[in-house]
Coordinates of C-alpha atoms in Angstrom, one line a residue:
I1 CA 130.5 82.3 48.5
L2 CA 132.6 81.6 51.6
L3 CA 135.6 83.5 50.0
L4 CA 133.3 86.4 49.2
A5 CA 132.0 86.6 52.7
L6 CA 135.5 86.4 54.2
G7 CA 136.6 89.2 51.9
L8 CA 133.8 91.4 53.2
L9 CA 134.6 90.6 56.8
C10 CA 138.4 90.9 56.5
P11 CA 139.6 94.0 54.8
Q12 CA 142.7 93.6 52.7
I13 CA 145.9 94.2 54.5
N14 CA 148.4 96.3 52.6
A15 CA 152.1 95.6 53.1
N16 CA 152.5 99.3 53.9
D17 CA 150.3 98.7 57.0
L18 CA 153.0 96.4 58.5
P19 CA 155.8 97.8 60.6
E20 CA 159.3 97.6 59.0
N21 CA 160.9 94.2 59.3
L22 CA 164.4 95.1 60.6
A23 CA 165.8 91.7 59.9
L24 CA 165.9 92.6 56.2
K25 CA 168.6 95.2 57.0
A26 CA 170.7 92.9 59.2
T27 CA 173.7 90.7 58.5
V28 CA 172.8 87.2 59.7
T29 CA 175.3 84.5 60.7
A30 CA 174.9 81.2 62.6
T31 CA 177.0 78.6 64.4
S32 CA 175.9 76.0 61.8
E33 CA 174.7 76.0 58.2
F34 CA 173.8 72.8 56.4
S35 CA 175.2 74.0 53.1
E36 CA 175.6 77.1 50.9
A37 CA 171.9 76.7 50.0
Y38 CA 170.8 76.9 53.7
V39 CA 172.8 79.9 55.0
A40 CA 171.6 81.9 58.0
Q41 CA 171.1 85.0 55.8
N42 CA 168.1 83.2 54.2
V43 CA 166.0 83.9 57.3
A44 CA 166.0 87.5 56.4
N45 CA 164.9 87.3 52.8
G46 CA 161.1 87.8 53.1
I47 CA 160.4 84.3 51.7
I48 CA 158.3 81.8 53.7
P49 CA 158.1 78.5 51.7
A50 CA 154.8 76.7 52.0
A51 CA 154.5 73.7 54.4
D52 CA 155.4 70.4 52.8
S53 CA 156.2 72.1 49.5
R54 CA 159.8 70.7 49.4
D55 CA 160.7 74.2 48.1
D56 CA 163.1 75.9 50.6
I57 CA 166.4 75.3 48.9
G58 CA 168.1 78.7 48.9
K59 CA 165.2 80.2 50.8
A60 CA 165.6 78.9 54.4
W61 CA 168.3 78.3 57.1
A62 CA 169.1 74.8 58.2
V63 CA 171.8 73.5 60.5
N64 CA 173.9 70.5 59.9
G65 CA 171.9 67.9 61.8
A66 CA 175.0 65.7 62.3
T67 CA 176.6 68.3 64.5
H68 CA 173.8 70.7 65.7
I69 CA 170.6 68.6 65.9
E70 CA 170.2 69.7 69.6
G71 CA 170.8 73.4 69.1
A72 CA 172.4 76.3 67.3
E73 CA 172.7 80.1 67.5
I74 CA 171.8 82.7 65.0
L75 CA 173.1 86.3 65.2
F76 CA 171.5 89.4 63.6
T77 CA 173.9 92.4 63.3
W78 CA 173.1 95.9 62.2
D79 CA 175.4 98.8 61.4
T80 CA 173.5 101.1 63.8
P81 CA 171.5 100.2 66.9
Q82 CA 167.8 99.3 66.4
D83 CA 164.8 99.5 68.7
I84 CA 163.3 96.0 69.0
V85 CA 160.2 94.7 70.9
E86 CA 159.3 91.5 69.1
L87 CA 160.4 88.7 66.8
V88 CA 158.3 86.5 64.6
Y89 CA 159.7 83.0 63.9
Y90 CA 158.6 80.7 61.1
G91 CA 159.9 77.2 61.5
R92 CA 161.4 75.3 58.6
T93 CA 158.5 73.2 57.5
S94 CA 159.0 72.7 53.7
F95 CA 160.4 69.2 54.0
T96 CA 159.1 68.1 57.4
R97 CA 157.5 70.1 60.2
G98 CA 160.1 68.3 62.5
D99 CA 162.8 70.6 61.0
S100 CA 161.7 73.4 63.4
W101 CA 163.0 74.3 66.9
R102 CA 161.2 73.6 70.2
H103 CA 162.6 76.5 72.2
C104 CA 164.6 79.7 72.0
R105 CA 166.2 82.3 74.2
V106 CA 167.0 85.8 72.9
Y107 CA 170.0 87.8 74.0
V108 CA 171.5 91.2 73.4
P109 CA 175.0 92.4 74.5
E110 CA 173.5 95.0 76.8
H111 CA 171.9 92.4 79.1
E112 CA 173.4 89.3 80.6
A113 CA 170.1 87.5 81.0
P114 CA 167.9 86.6 78.1
V115 CA 165.4 89.2 77.0
A116 CA 163.0 86.5 75.8
D117 CA 162.6 82.8 76.7
Q118 CA 160.0 81.1 74.4
S119 CA 158.7 77.6 73.7
L120 CA 157.9 77.1 70.1
F121 CA 155.2 75.0 68.6
Y122 CA 155.3 72.1 66.1
G123 CA 153.8 73.2 62.8
H124 CA 153.7 75.8 60.1
G125 CA 153.0 79.5 60.7
A126 CA 154.0 82.6 62.5
Q127 CA 155.3 82.2 66.1
R128 CA 155.5 85.5 68.0
I129 CA 158.4 86.0 70.4
P130 CA 157.8 89.2 72.4
L131 CA 160.7 90.6 74.3
D132 CA 160.4 91.0 78.0
F133 CA 161.1 94.8 77.5
P134 CA 162.1 96.9 74.5
V135 CA 165.8 96.9 73.6
H136 CA 168.1 99.3 71.7
T137 CA 170.9 97.2 70.2
N138 CA 173.0 96.5 67.2
Q139 CA 173.1 92.7 67.9
L140 CA 170.5 90.1 68.6
R141 CA 171.5 86.5 69.3
I142 CA 168.9 83.8 69.3
V143 CA 169.8 80.5 70.9
F144 CA 167.7 77.6 69.7
N145 CA 167.6 74.3 71.4
G146 CA 165.7 71.0 70.9
S147 CA 164.3 70.2 67.5
F148 CA 161.0 68.3 66.8
G149 CA 163.0 65.4 65.3
G150 CA 163.7 66.5 61.8
P151 CA 167.2 65.9 60.4
N152 CA 168.3 69.5 59.8
P153 CA 166.3 72.0 61.9
G154 CA 166.2 75.7 61.1
A155 CA 164.0 78.5 60.2
S156 CA 162.1 79.7 57.1
E157 CA 162.1 83.3 58.2
I158 CA 162.8 85.3 61.4
M159 CA 161.3 88.8 61.4
V160 CA 162.4 91.6 63.8
Y161 CA 160.2 94.5 64.8
E162 CA 160.4 97.8 66.5
I163 CA 156.6 97.8 66.9
S164 CA 154.6 94.7 67.4
P165 CA 153.0 93.7 64.1
P166 CA 149.2 93.1 63.8
D167 CA 147.9 89.6 64.2
I168 CA 147.9 88.9 60.5
L169 CA 151.3 87.2 60.1

């Protein structure tokens, strides 16, 4: 009955109602990758493994914790400049919620200072990272620092938007 009531109160969201995820068109690289199964490009594959599922091999990005436990950078590059206003970060929570980052700064080549400076939370789910102002760029660099104590922090998914998505992510 509860599910029926929720269905009546919350209309179905069609994927076509969401703005385009620009990350899916980017080449993604990072300063560290745990292995060939945890490459940076995995953050732009549209897959968000369930928390505690132990099912993110080949689906998420993880750093080599022996060398990058305190931080790493990930770079999105497009062939042509993109208009960007917001990112959505999903921490790596498939093995342990501690494999997520505590903080990030977002940079674009057109500005020396970061265009976003965001604390991130411990746990599973969408974490919105609005930029301080819209940017038009072909590169977006995210500098992550401080993990929540997991051995190989990273991300399950990082979405990039020209228009802020609705609060359904």
